[in-house]
Structures are given as structure tokens and as C-alpha cells.
PDB file of C-alpha atoms and ligand atoms in Angstrom:
ATOM      1  CA  MET A 845     131.304 119.124  93.257  1.00 46.00           C
ATOM      2  CA  ASP A 846     129.782 115.873  91.902  1.00 51.00           C
ATOM      3  CA  SER A 847     133.465 113.226  90.332  1.00 51.00           C
ATOM      4  CA  ASP A 848     132.272 113.989  87.105  1.00 56.00           C
ATOM      5  CA  LYS A 849     132.912 117.382  87.246  1.00 53.00           C
ATOM      6  CA  GLU A 850     135.785 116.571  89.421  1.00 53.00           C
ATOM      7  CA  LEU A 851     136.090 114.580  85.800  1.00 47.00           C
ATOM      8  CA  ALA A 852     136.232 116.839  83.423  1.00 51.00           C
ATOM      9  CA  ILE A 853     137.102 120.246  85.552  1.00 49.00           C
ATOM     10  CA  SER A 854     140.837 117.449  85.602  1.00 53.00           C
ATOM     11  CA  ARG A 855     140.274 116.750  82.016  1.00 50.00           C
ATOM     12  CA  ARG A 856     140.137 120.197  80.571  1.00 50.00           C
ATOM     13  CA  GLY A 857     143.269 120.897  83.671  1.00 48.00           C
ATOM     14  CA  ILE A 858     145.019 118.058  81.760  1.00 48.00           C
ATOM     15  CA  LEU A 859     144.438 119.264  78.261  1.00 43.00           C
ATOM     16  CA  ALA A 860     145.534 123.197  78.654  1.00 46.00           C
ATOM     17  CA  GLY A 861     148.766 121.877  80.422  1.00 46.00           C
ATOM     18  CA  THR A 862     150.486 119.470  77.842  1.00 44.00           C
ATOM     19  CA  ALA A 863     148.948 122.633  75.262  1.00 44.00           C
ATOM     20  CA  ILE A 864     151.172 124.662  77.196  1.00 45.00           C
ATOM     21  CA  SER A 865     153.704 121.935  78.021  1.00 48.00           C
ATOM     22  CA  ALA A 866     154.327 120.994  74.019  1.00 45.00           C
ATOM     23  CA  ALA A 867     154.378 125.215  73.037  1.00 45.00           C
ATOM     24  CA  ALA A 868     156.647 125.981  75.537  1.00 47.00           C
ATOM     25  CA  ALA A 869     159.147 121.921  74.078  1.00 48.00           C
ATOM     26  CA  ALA A 870     158.704 124.495  70.885  1.00 47.00           C
ATOM     27  CA  THR A 871     160.288 127.620  72.292  1.00 48.00           C
ATOM     28  CA  SER A 872     163.149 126.924  74.446  1.00 50.00           C
ATOM     29  CA  THR A 873     164.727 126.558  72.186  1.00 50.00           C
ATOM     30  CA  LEU A 874     164.990 129.455  70.379  1.00 51.00           C
ATOM     31  CA  PRO A 875     168.272 130.932  70.824  1.00 53.00           C
ATOM     32  CA  ASN A 876     168.136 133.720  73.116  1.00 60.00           C
ATOM     33  CA  SER A 877     168.431 137.235  71.031  1.00 58.00           C
ATOM     34  CA  ALA A 878     172.326 136.957  71.287  1.00 60.00           C
ATOM     35  CA  ALA A 879     172.636 134.329  70.794  1.00 59.00           C
ATOM     36  CA  ALA A 880     169.894 135.283  67.502  1.00 53.00           C
ATOM     37  CA  ALA A 881     172.592 137.562  66.929  1.00 56.00           C
ATOM     38  CA  ARG A 882     175.533 135.605  66.400  1.00 60.00           C
ATOM     39  CA  ALA A 883     173.227 133.262  63.532  1.00 55.00           C
ATOM     40  CA  GLY A 884     174.077 135.895  61.691  1.00 54.00           C
ATOM     41  CA  ALA A 885     171.555 138.678  59.316  1.00 54.00           C
ATOM     42  CA  ASN A 886     170.605 136.158  57.322  1.00 66.00           C
ATOM     43  CA  SER A 887     167.370 134.815  58.832  1.00 83.00           C
ATOM     44  CA  ALA A 888     166.736 138.438  59.537  1.00 94.00           C
ATOM     45  CA  MET A 889     162.984 139.312  58.458  1.00 96.00           C
ATOM     46  CA  PRO A 890     161.834 143.805  58.175  1.00 97.00           C
ATOM     47  CA  ILE A 891     158.495 143.720  60.506  1.00 98.00           C
ATOM     48  CA  MET A 892     156.043 146.878  61.663  1.00 98.00           C
ATOM     49  CA  LEU A 893     155.139 146.469  65.531  1.00 98.00           C
ATOM     50  CA  LYS A 894     152.724 148.889  66.911  1.00 98.00           C
ATOM     51  CA  VAL A 895     153.944 149.683  70.075  1.00 98.00           C
ATOM     52  CA  ASN A 896     151.776 151.424  73.100  1.00 98.00           C
ATOM     53  CA  GLY A 897     150.244 153.747  70.476  1.00 97.00           C
ATOM     54  CA  GLN A 898     153.756 153.928  68.271  1.00 98.00           C
ATOM     55  CA  SER A 899     154.460 152.265  64.966  1.00 98.00           C
ATOM     56  CA  ARG A 900     158.341 150.705  66.006  1.00 98.00           C
ATOM     57  CA  PRO A 901     160.493 149.159  62.537  1.00 98.00           C
ATOM     58  CA  LEU A 902     162.150 146.242  63.275  1.00 98.00           C
ATOM     59  CA  SER A 903     164.230 143.605  61.744  1.00 97.00           C
ATOM     60  CA  LEU A 904     164.601 140.324  63.571  1.00 97.00           C
ATOM     61  CA  ASP A 905     165.954 137.117  63.221  1.00 97.00           C
ATOM     62  CA  THR A 906     162.570 135.035  62.960  1.00 96.00           C
ATOM     63  CA  ARG A 907     162.882 133.346  66.302  1.00 96.00           C
ATOM     64  CA  THR A 908     162.511 136.055  68.219  1.00 98.00           C
ATOM     65  CA  THR A 909     159.950 136.437  70.514  1.00 98.00           C
ATOM     66  CA  LEU A 910     157.599 138.637  71.117  1.00 98.00           C
ATOM     67  CA  LEU A 911     159.092 139.525  74.695  1.00 98.00           C
ATOM     68  CA  ASP A 912     162.724 139.797  73.005  1.00 98.00           C
ATOM     69  CA  ALA A 913     162.164 141.711  70.963  1.00 98.00           C
ATOM     70  CA  LEU A 914     159.840 144.280  73.345  1.00 98.00           C
ATOM     71  CA  ARG A 915     162.801 144.260  75.783  1.00 98.00           C
ATOM     72  CA  GLU A 916     166.102 143.903  74.392  1.00 98.00           C
ATOM     73  CA  HIS A 917     165.165 145.391  71.191  1.00 98.00           C
ATOM     74  CA  LEU A 918     163.160 148.406  72.344  1.00 98.00           C
ATOM     75  CA  HIS A 919     163.870 148.938  75.652  1.00 98.00           C
ATOM     76  CA  LEU A 920     161.174 148.160  76.947  1.00 98.00           C
ATOM     77  CA  THR A 921     162.049 146.508  79.535  1.00 98.00           C
ATOM     78  CA  GLY A 922     158.640 146.482  81.658  1.00 98.00           C
ATOM     79  CA  THR A 923     157.936 144.025  80.785  1.00 98.00           C
ATOM     80  CA  LYS A 924     159.693 141.073  82.632  1.00 98.00           C
ATOM     81  CA  LYS A 925     161.110 137.319  81.948  1.00 98.00           C
ATOM     82  CA  GLY A 926     160.605 134.712  84.392  1.00 98.00           C
ATOM     83  CA  CYS A 927     160.869 131.946  83.227  1.00 98.00           C
ATOM     84  CA  ASP A 928     160.916 132.711  79.339  1.00 98.00           C
ATOM     85  CA  HIS A 929     158.592 128.911  79.220  1.00 97.00           C
ATOM     86  CA  GLY A 930     155.158 130.030  79.226  1.00 97.00           C
ATOM     87  CA  GLN A 931     154.616 128.828  83.185  1.00 97.00           C
ATOM     88  CA  CYS A 932     154.868 132.397  85.357  1.00 98.00           C
ATOM     89  CA  GLY A 933     152.963 134.462  82.718  1.00 98.00           C
ATOM     90  CA  ALA A 934     155.412 138.042  83.655  1.00 98.00           C
ATOM     91  CA  CYS A 935     156.086 137.930  80.619  1.00 98.00           C
ATOM     92  CA  THR A 936     152.083 139.008  80.235  1.00 98.00           C
ATOM     93  CA  VAL A 937     151.745 142.085  77.488  1.00 98.00           C
ATOM     94  CA  LEU A 938     148.121 142.776  75.185  1.00 98.00           C
ATOM     95  CA  VAL A 939     148.311 141.858  71.569  1.00 98.00           C
ATOM     96  CA  ASN A 940     144.314 144.115  70.231  1.00 98.00           C
ATOM     97  CA  GLY A 941     143.320 143.387  72.886  1.00 95.00           C
ATOM     98  CA  ARG A 942     143.515 140.076  74.523  1.00 97.00           C
ATOM     99  CA  ARG A 943     147.248 139.018  76.528  1.00 98.00           C
ATOM    100  CA  ILE A 944     149.139 136.623  75.690  1.00 98.00           C
ATOM    101  CA  ASN A 945     152.893 135.031  77.247  1.00 98.00           C
ATOM    102  CA  SER A 946     155.376 137.135  74.360  1.00 98.00           C
ATOM    103  CA  CYS A 947     157.858 134.419  75.757  1.00 98.00           C
ATOM    104  CA  LEU A 948     156.055 132.474  74.080  1.00 98.00           C
ATOM    105  CA  SER A 949     155.376 134.289  70.916  1.00 98.00           C
ATOM    106  CA  LEU A 950     157.921 134.962  67.849  1.00 98.00           C
ATOM    107  CA  ALA A 951     157.925 138.626  67.159  1.00 98.00           C
ATOM    108  CA  ILE A 952     157.036 137.949  63.429  1.00 97.00           C
ATOM    109  CA  MET A 953     154.051 136.397  63.894  1.00 98.00           C
ATOM    110  CA  HIS A 954     152.512 139.818  64.735  1.00 98.00           C
ATOM    111  CA  ASP A 955     153.794 142.084  61.726  1.00 98.00           C
ATOM    112  CA  GLY A 956     151.468 145.277  61.796  1.00 98.00           C
ATOM    113  CA  ASP A 957     149.872 144.368  65.788  1.00 98.00           C
ATOM    114  CA  GLU A 958     148.627 146.593  68.434  1.00 98.00           C
ATOM    115  CA  ILE A 959     150.711 145.331  71.449  1.00 98.00           C
ATOM    116  CA  THR A 960     150.446 147.088  74.586  1.00 98.00           C
ATOM    117  CA  THR A 961     152.887 146.725  77.783  1.00 98.00           C
ATOM    118  CA  ILE A 962     152.881 148.109  80.794  1.00 98.00           C
ATOM    119  CA  GLU A 963     154.060 151.195  79.534  1.00 97.00           C
ATOM    120  CA  GLY A 964     151.719 152.020  77.262  1.00 97.00           C
ATOM    121  CA  LEU A 965     148.871 151.854  79.920  1.00 96.00           C
ATOM    122  CA  GLY A 966     149.095 154.900  82.196  1.00 94.00           C
ATOM    123  CA  THR A 967     152.381 157.424  82.942  1.00 92.00           C
ATOM    124  CA  PRO A 968     153.747 158.302  86.632  1.00 91.00           C
ATOM    125  CA  ASP A 969     151.417 161.120  86.331  1.00 94.00           C
ATOM    126  CA  LYS A 970     147.930 159.375  85.093  1.00 95.00           C
ATOM    127  CA  LEU A 971     148.444 156.098  86.094  1.00 97.00           C
ATOM    128  CA  HIS A 972     145.574 152.971  84.273  1.00 98.00           C
ATOM    129  CA  PRO A 973     142.299 152.305  87.363  1.00 98.00           C
ATOM    130  CA  MET A 974     144.259 148.553  87.969  1.00 98.00           C
ATOM    131  CA  GLN A 975     147.684 150.233  88.466  1.00 98.00           C
ATOM    132  CA  ALA A 976     146.440 152.846  91.459  1.00 98.00           C
ATOM    133  CA  ALA A 977     144.480 149.776  92.624  1.00 98.00           C
ATOM    134  CA  PHE A 978     147.170 148.387  92.259  1.00 98.00           C
ATOM    135  CA  VAL A 979     149.257 151.021  94.845  1.00 98.00           C
ATOM    136  CA  LYS A 980     146.196 151.301  96.511  1.00 98.00           C
ATOM    137  CA  HIS A 981     145.936 148.027  97.716  1.00 98.00           C
ATOM    138  CA  ASP A 982     148.857 147.341  97.966  1.00 97.00           C
ATOM    139  CA  GLY A 983     149.483 144.155  95.857  1.00 97.00           C
ATOM    140  CA  TYR A 984     152.915 144.499  94.920  1.00 97.00           C
ATOM    141  CA  GLN A 985     155.882 143.267  96.983  1.00 96.00           C
ATOM    142  CA  CYS A 986     159.486 142.922  94.958  1.00 98.00           C
ATOM    143  CA  GLY A 987     157.349 144.037  91.706  1.00 97.00           C
ATOM    144  CA  TYR A 988     158.854 141.716  89.297  1.00 98.00           C
ATOM    145  CA  CYS A 989     155.853 140.124  88.267  1.00 98.00           C
ATOM    146  CA  THR A 990     153.512 142.960  88.927  1.00 98.00           C
ATOM    147  CA  PRO A 991     153.243 144.204  85.016  1.00 98.00           C
ATOM    148  CA  GLY A 992     152.853 140.973  84.545  1.00 98.00           C
ATOM    149  CA  GLN A 993     149.753 140.620  86.413  1.00 98.00           C
ATOM    150  CA  ILE A 994     148.468 144.031  86.407  1.00 98.00           C
ATOM    151  CA  CYS A 995     148.514 143.735  82.053  1.00 98.00           C
ATOM    152  CA  SER A 996     146.830 140.244  82.792  1.00 98.00           C
ATOM    153  CA  ALA A 997     143.787 141.168  85.289  1.00 98.00           C
ATOM    154  CA  VAL A 998     142.489 144.603  82.729  1.00 98.00           C
ATOM    155  CA  ALA A 999     142.589 141.452  80.846  1.00 98.00           C
ATOM    156  CA  VAL A1000     140.621 139.213  82.793  1.00 98.00           C
ATOM    157  CA  LEU A1001     138.649 143.038  83.560  1.00 97.00           C
ATOM    158  CA  GLU A1002     137.983 142.910  79.686  1.00 97.00           C
ATOM    159  CA  GLU A1003     137.087 139.025  78.899  1.00 96.00           C
ATOM    160  CA  ILE A1004     134.271 138.854  81.705  1.00 96.00           C
ATOM    161  CA  ALA A1005     132.641 141.971  80.092  1.00 96.00           C
ATOM    162  CA  ARG A1006     132.924 139.810  77.346  1.00 96.00           C
ATOM    163  CA  GLY A1007     131.439 137.018  78.173  1.00 95.00           C
ATOM    164  CA  VAL A1008     134.600 134.942  77.896  1.00 95.00           C
ATOM    165  CA  PRO A1009     133.552 131.904  80.112  1.00 94.00           C
ATOM    166  CA  SER A1010     136.089 130.242  82.553  1.00 94.00           C
ATOM    167  CA  HIS A1011     136.801 126.379  84.014  1.00 91.00           C
ATOM    168  CA  VAL A1012     135.293 127.470  87.267  1.00 94.00           C
ATOM    169  CA  GLN A1013     131.234 129.268  85.828  1.00 91.00           C
ATOM    170  CA  GLU A1014     128.965 127.323  86.747  1.00 88.00           C
ATOM    171  CA  ASP A1015     126.241 127.957  84.375  1.00 91.00           C
ATOM    172  CA  LEU A1016     128.256 128.302  81.160  1.00 90.00           C
ATOM    173  CA  THR A1017     125.259 129.552  79.348  1.00 91.00           C
ATOM    174  CA  ALA A1018     125.306 133.051  81.285  1.00 93.00           C
ATOM    175  CA  ALA A1019     127.000 136.205  81.900  1.00 94.00           C
ATOM    176  CA  PRO A1020     130.786 135.448  84.069  1.00 95.00           C
ATOM    177  CA  ARG A1021     130.228 137.901  86.820  1.00 95.00           C
ATOM    178  CA  ALA A1022     133.408 139.160  87.865  1.00 95.00           C
ATOM    179  CA  THR A1023     133.513 137.718  91.597  1.00 95.00           C
ATOM    180  CA  ASN A1024     136.576 136.758  93.309  1.00 95.00           C
ATOM    181  CA  LEU A1025     136.243 133.049  92.561  1.00 95.00           C
ATOM    182  CA  GLU A1026     136.418 133.665  88.913  1.00 95.00           C
ATOM    183  CA  MET A1027     138.956 136.488  89.128  1.00 96.00           C
ATOM    184  CA  ARG A1028     141.625 133.986  91.088  1.00 96.00           C
ATOM    185  CA  GLU A1029     140.777 131.219  88.211  1.00 97.00           C
ATOM    186  CA  ARG A1030     141.670 133.509  84.756  1.00 97.00           C
ATOM    187  CA  MET A1031     145.103 135.353  86.567  1.00 98.00           C
ATOM    188  CA  SER A1032     146.529 131.646  87.817  1.00 97.00           C
ATOM    189  CA  GLY A1033     148.772 131.947  84.942  1.00 97.00           C
ATOM    190  CA  ASN A1034     149.933 134.805  87.126  1.00 98.00           C
ATOM    191  CA  ILE A1035     152.356 133.421  89.851  1.00 98.00           C
ATOM    192  CA  CYS A1036     153.863 135.638  92.223  1.00 98.00           C
ATOM    193  CA  ARG A1037     156.460 134.846  94.294  1.00 97.00           C
ATOM    194  CA  CYS A1038     156.127 137.282  97.061  1.00 98.00           C
ATOM    195  CA  GLY A1039     152.937 135.953  97.625  1.00 97.00           C
ATOM    196  CA  ALA A1040     150.429 138.891  97.149  1.00 97.00           C
ATOM    197  CA  TYR A1041     147.379 136.804  95.909  1.00 97.00           C
ATOM    198  CA  SER A1042     144.719 138.713  97.818  1.00 96.00           C
ATOM    199  CA  ASN A1043     146.352 142.509  97.588  1.00 97.00           C
ATOM    200  CA  ILE A1044     145.656 141.786  93.767  1.00 98.00           C
ATOM    201  CA  ALA A1045     142.240 140.626  94.346  1.00 97.00           C
ATOM    202  CA  GLU A1046     141.113 143.477  96.170  1.00 97.00           C
ATOM    203  CA  ALA A1047     142.763 145.942  93.514  1.00 98.00           C
ATOM    204  CA  MET A1048     141.149 143.867  90.608  1.00 98.00           C
ATOM    205  CA  ALA A1049     137.251 144.500  92.547  1.00 97.00           C
ATOM    206  CA  GLU A1050     138.202 147.326  93.103  1.00 97.00           C
ATOM    207  CA  VAL A1051     138.679 148.079  89.290  1.00 98.00           C
ATOM    208  CA  ALA A1052     135.110 145.569  88.965  1.00 97.00           C
ATOM    209  CA  GLY A1053     133.401 147.305  91.033  1.00 95.00           C
ATOM    210  CA  VAL A1054     132.601 145.109  93.256  1.00 93.00           C
ATOM    211  CA  ALA A1055     134.464 145.379  96.222  1.00 76.00           C
ATOM    212  CA  GLY A1056     133.117 144.765  99.304  1.00 61.00           C
TER     213      GLY A1056
HETATM  214 FE1  LIG B1865     156.584 134.385  79.893  1.00 80.20          FE
HETATM  215 FE2  LIG B1865     157.474 132.992  82.116  1.00 80.20          FE
HETATM  216  S1  LIG B1865     158.525 133.899  80.851  1.00 80.20           S
HETATM  217  S2  LIG B1865     155.428 132.888  80.801  1.00 80.20           S
HETATM  218 FE1  LIG B1866     157.484 140.042  94.610  1.00 80.20          FE
HETATM  219 FE2  LIG B1866     155.210 139.428  92.857  1.00 80.20          FE
HETATM  220  S1  LIG B1866     155.417 140.960  93.687  1.00 80.20           S
HETATM  221  S2  LIG B1866     156.901 138.345  92.551  1.00 80.20           S
END
């Protein structure tokens, strides 16, 4: 890689990191749901979330994150809280088909949005293809990061199919392909402390139809 390219990539990395840190700083001052509840009902607001195909009316403190709304109010504990600062990806869910870190987003920003959590992707009797591939390829050890990894992996393959470019794409005018490098780059926001990365990549390759 030439030095101009390296410089451009490192600039993008710094800008992306700065944006994430700023967002994390903004939401890290948010109280958790227990503290929010103690703050009283004055700031409560009615919203409707469409979660896993069901309308779920809620009255929430306006400072409640989407992650806390899912876990603490709707008791959908499949979505995990890792860092609560937008740095690990454990809280990844799909909102209107796009992945987001739910710890960095306020629930009231999603009134009427379609939210899919790991509980809505498949069932124990009828796994989503990505869930089945994670099982087949041992794409997890402790499993804590796995719901976020699977939601992210599903979104990554959709991003590639839609032609969304990435930082490692050599030719931005060409359609991206589900290569190992592309998938690893796009999954880089999902940390696995158990180091199951190779197995996750194998699972994704199988679902993408590019398994060796
Ligand atoms: Fe949201 Fe870590 S818990 S990114
Ligand atoms: Fe343990 Fe990823 S499977 S953190």
C-alpha cells in the first residue's frame, strides 16, 4: 500500500474514532434505567417500538437508551451490554434493517422504528441461516458477544449486497465482494474477547456462499 493510501486510511480511522468517542461521551453521562426511574416521571414520554414484529408501547424516561429499553423494560436480554460506550458491539441490533449500537442511541429516537434483536432473527426450532452457521462453525465460546456478532454479520452481508463500500475496498466504483478481508473489516466494531474471529469469518463465508 502506498503512503498516500495509508495516510488517507489513517485519517478516516481517526475521524471515525473521534465521532464514536464524541457520541460515547454524550451518552456515557446518561443514567442507567434505575437512576432514570428515580429521577421521576416528569421526563417520561410515550413511544411505540416495533420489536421483532410486535408493537410495544412504552412510557420511558427520555434519557433511556435503546439498549436499556430492550433489556430492562421489554426484558429482551439477548442483546448484551458490554462496554455501554459504543466500543464493543455487544449491543448491536437491527433498526429498519441497519445495524446500530443500541447503547449509543436514545429509545425516543426510534418511535415507530422496526427493531430486530437476536430473539427476532430465528427461533430454536428454526434458526436464522447466520445463527445456524455460527453453531456449525463454533463461532462463539462464552457467547456473550454472539447476539451482537450475529446481528452485525447479517447486516454486513446485506451491506455488501447493497454495494455499500468499505475502507479496504480497492476500487470504490466496483461492487464490493464478500471476501475474508471485507468481512473482517466490516465486523471490526464487534469485539470477541474469546477470540472466535476465524470461526465467525467461516460462518459468514458459508452464508455468503463463498466458503472454500
Ligand atoms: Fe454498546 Fe459496547 S455495549 S458498544
Ligand atoms: Fe466470548 Fe465472543 S464468544 S466474547
